[in-house]
Coordinates of N, CA and C in Angstrom, one line a residue:
M1 N -34.6 -52.0 21.0 CA -33.2 -51.4 21.5 C -32.3 -51.9 20.6
G2 N -32.2 -53.4 20.3 CA -31.2 -54.0 19.5 C -31.4 -53.5 17.9
F3 N -32.7 -53.3 17.5 CA -32.8 -52.8 16.1 C -32.3 -51.5 15.9
A4 N -32.6 -50.6 16.9 CA -32.1 -49.2 16.8 C -30.4 -49.1 17.0
A5 N -29.9 -49.9 17.6 CA -28.5 -49.9 17.7 C -27.9 -50.5 16.4
I6 N -28.4 -51.6 15.9 CA -28.0 -52.0 14.6 C -28.2 -51.1 13.5
S7 N -29.5 -50.5 13.5 CA -29.8 -49.6 12.5 C -28.9 -48.4 12.5
G8 N -28.7 -48.0 13.6 CA -27.9 -46.5 13.9 C -26.4 -46.8 13.2
T9 N -25.8 -48.2 13.6 CA -24.4 -48.3 13.2 C -24.3 -48.6 11.6
T10 N -25.3 -49.3 11.2 CA -25.2 -49.4 9.6 C -25.6 -48.1 9.0
Y11 N -26.5 -47.4 9.6 CA -26.8 -46.2 8.8 C -25.6 -45.1 8.9
A12 N -24.8 -45.1 10.0 CA -23.7 -44.3 10.2 C -22.6 -44.7 8.9
I13 N -22.5 -46.0 8.6 CA -21.7 -46.7 7.8 C -22.0 -46.3 6.3
D14 N -23.4 -46.2 6.1 CA -24.1 -45.8 4.9 C -23.9 -44.4 4.6
L15 N -24.1 -43.6 5.6 CA -23.7 -42.2 5.3 C -22.3 -41.8 5.2
T16 N -21.3 -42.4 5.8 CA -19.8 -42.4 5.7 C -19.5 -42.6 4.2
L17 N -20.0 -43.8 3.8 CA -19.6 -44.1 2.4 C -20.2 -43.2 1.3
L18 N -21.5 -42.8 1.6 CA -22.2 -41.8 0.7 C -21.3 -40.5 0.7
A19 N -20.8 -40.0 2.0 CA -20.1 -38.6 1.9 C -18.7 -38.8 1.1
L20 N -18.1 -40.0 1.5 CA -16.8 -40.3 0.9 C -17.0 -40.4 -0.6
L21 N -18.0 -41.2 -1.2 CA -18.1 -41.4 -2.5 C -18.5 -40.3 -3.4
F22 N -19.4 -39.4 -2.7 CA -20.1 -38.3 -3.3 C -19.2 -37.1 -3.3
D23 N -18.8 -36.8 -2.0 CA -18.0 -35.5 -1.9 C -16.6 -35.8 -2.2
V24 N -15.8 -36.8 -1.8 CA -14.3 -36.9 -2.1 C -14.2 -37.5 -3.4
F25 N -14.8 -38.7 -3.7 CA -14.5 -39.2 -5.1 C -15.4 -38.7 -6.2
G26 N -16.4 -38.0 -5.8 CA -17.1 -37.1 -7.1 C -18.1 -38.1 -7.7
W27 N -18.5 -39.3 -7.1 CA -19.3 -40.3 -8.0 C -20.7 -39.4 -8.1
P28 N -21.4 -40.0 -9.0 CA -22.9 -39.6 -9.3 C -23.6 -40.0 -8.0
Y29 N -24.6 -39.0 -7.5 CA -25.3 -39.1 -6.3 C -26.2 -40.7 -6.1
P30 N -26.8 -41.0 -7.5 CA -27.5 -42.3 -7.2 C -26.4 -43.6 -7.1
V31 N -25.3 -43.5 -7.7 CA -24.3 -44.4 -7.6 C -23.7 -44.5 -6.2
A32 N -23.5 -43.3 -5.5 CA -22.8 -43.2 -4.3 C -23.9 -43.8 -3.3
V33 N -25.2 -43.1 -3.5 CA -26.2 -43.5 -2.3 C -26.4 -45.1 -2.6
T34 N -26.3 -45.7 -3.8 CA -26.5 -47.1 -3.8 C -25.5 -47.9 -3.2
T35 N -24.2 -47.6 -3.5 CA -23.1 -48.2 -3.0 C -23.2 -48.4 -1.2
G36 N -23.4 -47.1 -0.9 CA -23.6 -47.2 0.7 C -24.5 -48.0 1.2
Y37 N -25.8 -47.8 0.5 CA -26.9 -48.8 1.0 C -26.8 -50.2 0.9
V38 N -26.0 -50.7 -0.2 CA -25.9 -52.0 -0.5 C -25.0 -52.7 0.6
V39 N -24.0 -52.1 1.0 CA -22.9 -52.5 2.1 C -23.5 -52.3 3.4
A40 N -24.4 -51.3 3.8 CA -25.0 -51.1 5.0 C -26.1 -52.1 5.1
F41 N -27.0 -52.4 4.2 CA -28.0 -53.4 4.5 C -27.5 -54.9 4.3
G42 N -26.6 -55.2 3.7 CA -25.9 -56.5 3.9 C -25.5 -56.7 5.1
L43 N -24.9 -55.9 5.9 CA -24.4 -56.0 7.1 C -25.6 -55.9 8.2
A44 N -26.6 -55.1 7.9 CA -27.7 -55.2 8.8 C -28.5 -56.4 8.8
F45 N -28.6 -57.1 7.7 CA -29.3 -58.2 7.6 C -28.5 -59.5 8.5
V46 N -27.3 -59.5 8.3 CA -26.5 -60.4 9.0 C -26.7 -60.2 10.7
L47 N -26.4 -58.9 11.0 CA -26.5 -58.5 12.5 C -27.8 -58.7 13.1
N48 N -29.1 -58.3 12.2 CA -30.4 -58.2 12.9 C -30.8 -59.8 12.9
R49 N -30.5 -60.6 12.1 CA -30.7 -62.2 12.1 C -30.1 -62.8 13.2
W50 N -28.8 -62.4 13.6 CA -28.0 -63.0 14.5 C -28.3 -62.3 15.8
L51 N -28.3 -61.0 16.0 CA -28.3 -60.5 17.3 C -29.7 -60.0 17.6
N52 N -30.4 -59.3 17.0 CA -31.7 -58.6 17.2 C -32.9 -59.7 17.1
F53 N -33.1 -60.3 16.0 CA -34.4 -61.2 16.0 C -33.9 -62.7 16.4
Q54 N -32.6 -63.0 16.6 CA -32.1 -64.4 16.9 C -32.8 -65.4 16.2
S55 N -33.0 -65.2 14.9 CA -33.6 -66.3 14.0 C -33.0 -67.5 13.6
H56 N -33.8 -68.4 13.7 CA -33.1 -69.7 13.3 C -33.9 -70.3 12.1
G57 N -34.7 -69.6 11.5 CA -35.5 -69.8 10.4 C -34.5 -70.3 9.2
P58 N -35.3 -70.7 8.2 CA -34.4 -71.0 6.8 C -33.9 -69.8 6.2
L59 N -32.6 -70.0 6.3 CA -31.8 -68.8 5.7 C -32.1 -68.4 4.3
G60 N -32.4 -69.3 3.4 CA -32.7 -69.0 2.0 C -34.2 -68.1 2.1
R61 N -35.1 -68.7 2.7 CA -36.5 -68.0 2.7 C -36.1 -66.6 3.2
Q62 N -35.3 -66.4 4.3 CA -35.3 -65.2 4.9 C -34.5 -64.2 4.1
T63 N -33.5 -64.8 3.4 CA -32.7 -63.9 2.5 C -33.6 -63.5 1.4
G64 N -34.5 -64.4 0.8 CA -35.4 -63.8 -0.2 C -36.2 -62.8 0.2
R65 N -36.9 -63.0 1.2 CA -37.8 -62.0 1.9 C -37.1 -60.7 2.1
Y66 N -35.8 -60.8 2.6 CA -35.2 -59.5 2.9 C -34.8 -58.9 1.6
V67 N -34.4 -59.5 0.5 CA -34.0 -58.9 -0.6 C -35.3 -58.2 -1.3
V68 N -36.4 -58.8 -1.2 CA -37.6 -58.1 -1.7 C -38.0 -56.9 -0.9
T69 N -37.8 -56.9 0.5 CA -38.0 -55.7 1.4 C -37.0 -54.7 0.9
V70 N -35.7 -55.1 0.8 CA -34.7 -54.0 0.6 C -34.9 -53.6 -0.8
V71 N -35.3 -54.1 -1.8 CA -35.5 -53.6 -3.1 C -36.8 -52.7 -3.1
A72 N -37.8 -53.0 -2.4 CA -38.8 -52.0 -2.2 C -38.5 -50.7 -1.5
N73 N -37.8 -50.9 -0.4 CA -37.2 -49.8 0.4 C -36.4 -48.9 -0.5
Y74 N -35.4 -49.7 -1.1 CA -34.6 -49.0 -2.2 C -35.2 -48.1 -3.0
L75 N -36.1 -48.6 -3.8 CA -36.7 -48.1 -4.7 C -37.8 -46.7 -4.3
L76 N -38.3 -47.0 -3.2 CA -39.3 -45.9 -2.5 C -38.6 -44.8 -2.0
F77 N -37.5 -45.2 -1.0 CA -37.0 -44.1 -0.1 C -35.7 -43.8 -0.5
I78 N -34.7 -44.7 -1.1 CA -33.5 -44.3 -1.3 C -33.3 -43.6 -2.6
L79 N -33.8 -44.2 -3.7 CA -33.7 -43.6 -4.9 C -34.6 -42.6 -5.2
A80 N -36.1 -42.9 -4.9 CA -37.1 -41.9 -5.4 C -37.2 -40.7 -4.3
L81 N -37.1 -41.1 -3.1 CA -37.3 -39.9 -2.2 C -36.0 -39.1 -2.0
S82 N -34.9 -39.8 -1.8 CA -33.8 -39.0 -1.5 C -33.1 -38.3 -2.7
T83 N -33.3 -39.1 -3.7 CA -32.7 -38.4 -5.2 C -33.7 -37.3 -5.6
T84 N -34.8 -37.4 -5.3 CA -35.9 -36.3 -5.5 C -35.5 -35.1 -4.7
L85 N -35.4 -35.3 -3.4 CA -35.1 -34.1 -2.5 C -33.6 -33.4 -2.8
E86 N -32.6 -34.4 -3.1 CA -31.3 -33.8 -3.6 C -31.7 -33.0 -4.8
A87 N -32.4 -33.4 -5.8 CA -32.6 -32.7 -7.0 C -33.2 -31.4 -6.9
L88 N -34.1 -31.3 -5.8 CA -34.9 -30.0 -5.5 C -34.0 -29.2 -4.9
G89 N -32.7 -29.5 -4.5 CA -31.9 -28.7 -3.8 C -31.7 -28.9 -2.3
V90 N -32.2 -29.9 -1.7 CA -32.0 -30.4 -0.3 C -30.6 -30.8 -0.4
H91 N -29.7 -30.4 0.6 CA -28.3 -30.9 0.9 C -28.4 -32.4 0.8
Y92 N -27.5 -33.1 0.3 CA -27.6 -34.6 0.0 C -27.7 -35.4 1.3
L93 N -26.9 -34.9 2.2 CA -26.9 -35.7 3.4 C -28.3 -35.4 4.3
A94 N -28.9 -34.3 4.1 CA -30.2 -34.0 4.8 C -31.2 -34.9 3.9
A95 N -31.1 -34.9 2.5 CA -32.0 -35.8 1.9 C -32.0 -37.1 2.2
R96 N -30.8 -37.7 2.5 CA -30.6 -39.0 3.0 C -31.1 -39.3 4.4
L97 N -31.0 -38.3 5.3 CA -31.5 -38.6 6.7 C -33.0 -38.5 6.5
I98 N -33.7 -37.7 5.9 CA -35.1 -37.7 5.6 C -35.5 -39.1 5.1
A99 N -34.9 -39.6 4.1 CA -35.3 -40.9 3.6 C -35.1 -42.0 4.6
G100 N -33.9 -41.7 5.3 CA -33.7 -42.8 6.2 C -34.6 -42.8 7.6
A101 N -35.3 -41.9 7.9 CA -36.3 -41.8 8.9 C -37.6 -42.7 8.4
C102 N -37.9 -42.4 7.2 CA -38.8 -43.0 6.6 C -38.6 -44.6 6.6
E103 N -37.4 -44.9 5.8 CA -36.9 -46.3 5.8 C -36.6 -47.0 7.2
A104 N -36.4 -46.3 8.2 CA -36.3 -47.1 9.5 C -37.6 -47.6 10.0
V105 N -38.6 -46.9 9.8 CA -40.1 -47.4 10.0 C -40.4 -48.6 9.1
F106 N -40.3 -48.4 8.0 CA -40.7 -49.4 7.0 C -39.8 -50.6 7.3
M107 N -38.5 -50.5 7.5 CA -37.7 -51.9 7.5 C -38.0 -52.5 8.8
Y108 N -38.3 -51.8 9.9 CA -38.6 -52.5 11.2 C -39.9 -53.3 11.0
V109 N -40.8 -52.7 10.5 CA -42.2 -53.3 10.4 C -42.1 -54.5 9.4
M110 N -41.3 -54.5 8.2 CA -41.2 -55.5 7.5 C -40.4 -56.7 7.9
M111 N -39.4 -56.3 8.6 CA -38.4 -57.5 9.3 C -39.3 -58.1 10.5
R112 N -40.1 -57.3 11.1 CA -40.8 -58.0 12.3 C -41.9 -58.8 11.8
T113 N -42.7 -58.4 10.8 CA -43.8 -59.1 10.2 C -43.7 -59.8 9.1
Y114 N -42.6 -59.7 8.2 CA -42.3 -60.6 7.0 C -41.1 -61.3 6.8
V115 N -39.9 -60.6 7.2 CA -38.6 -61.4 7.0 C -38.3 -62.4 8.1
F116 N -38.3 -61.9 9.2 CA -38.1 -62.8 10.4 C -39.3 -63.2 11.2
R117 N -40.5 -63.3 10.5 CA -41.7 -63.5 11.3 C -41.8 -64.8 11.9
L118 N -42.2 -65.1 12.9 CA -42.2 -66.1 13.7 C -43.6 -66.8 13.4
K119 N -43.5 -68.3 13.1 CA -44.9 -69.0 12.8 C -45.3 -69.5 14.3
R120 N -46.7 -69.1 14.3 CA -47.2 -69.5 15.5 C -48.2 -70.8 15.4
Y121 N -48.0 -71.6 16.1 CA -48.8 -73.1 16.0 C -49.5 -73.0 17.1
T122 N -50.9 -73.3 16.9 CA -52.0 -73.5 17.8 C -52.7 -74.9 18.0

């Protein structure tokens, strides 16, 4: 529930920035989508670490893992998928929504199993 609320909020920020930068200011799509993405995922890291996963692990290690995850997500879904869909004629917001559905699953799995994983001692 927490992940969905945080993701929904930061995704709304992402899409709002995308619409403003692309439609209003006329920025190129890859630049507009990247800017929205960077702002939203910076906020998502802070909120997920603090509120959702309540992590007290080493900040440096988690930040490094998060950066690796975000870069992979960015390349796969944000640039490759959404830009390809937009270039094929899919409305830019629809392209971003489709990519967002894919990224939501990817990001949750990666945050749960890699970024904020709990060490189990037996």
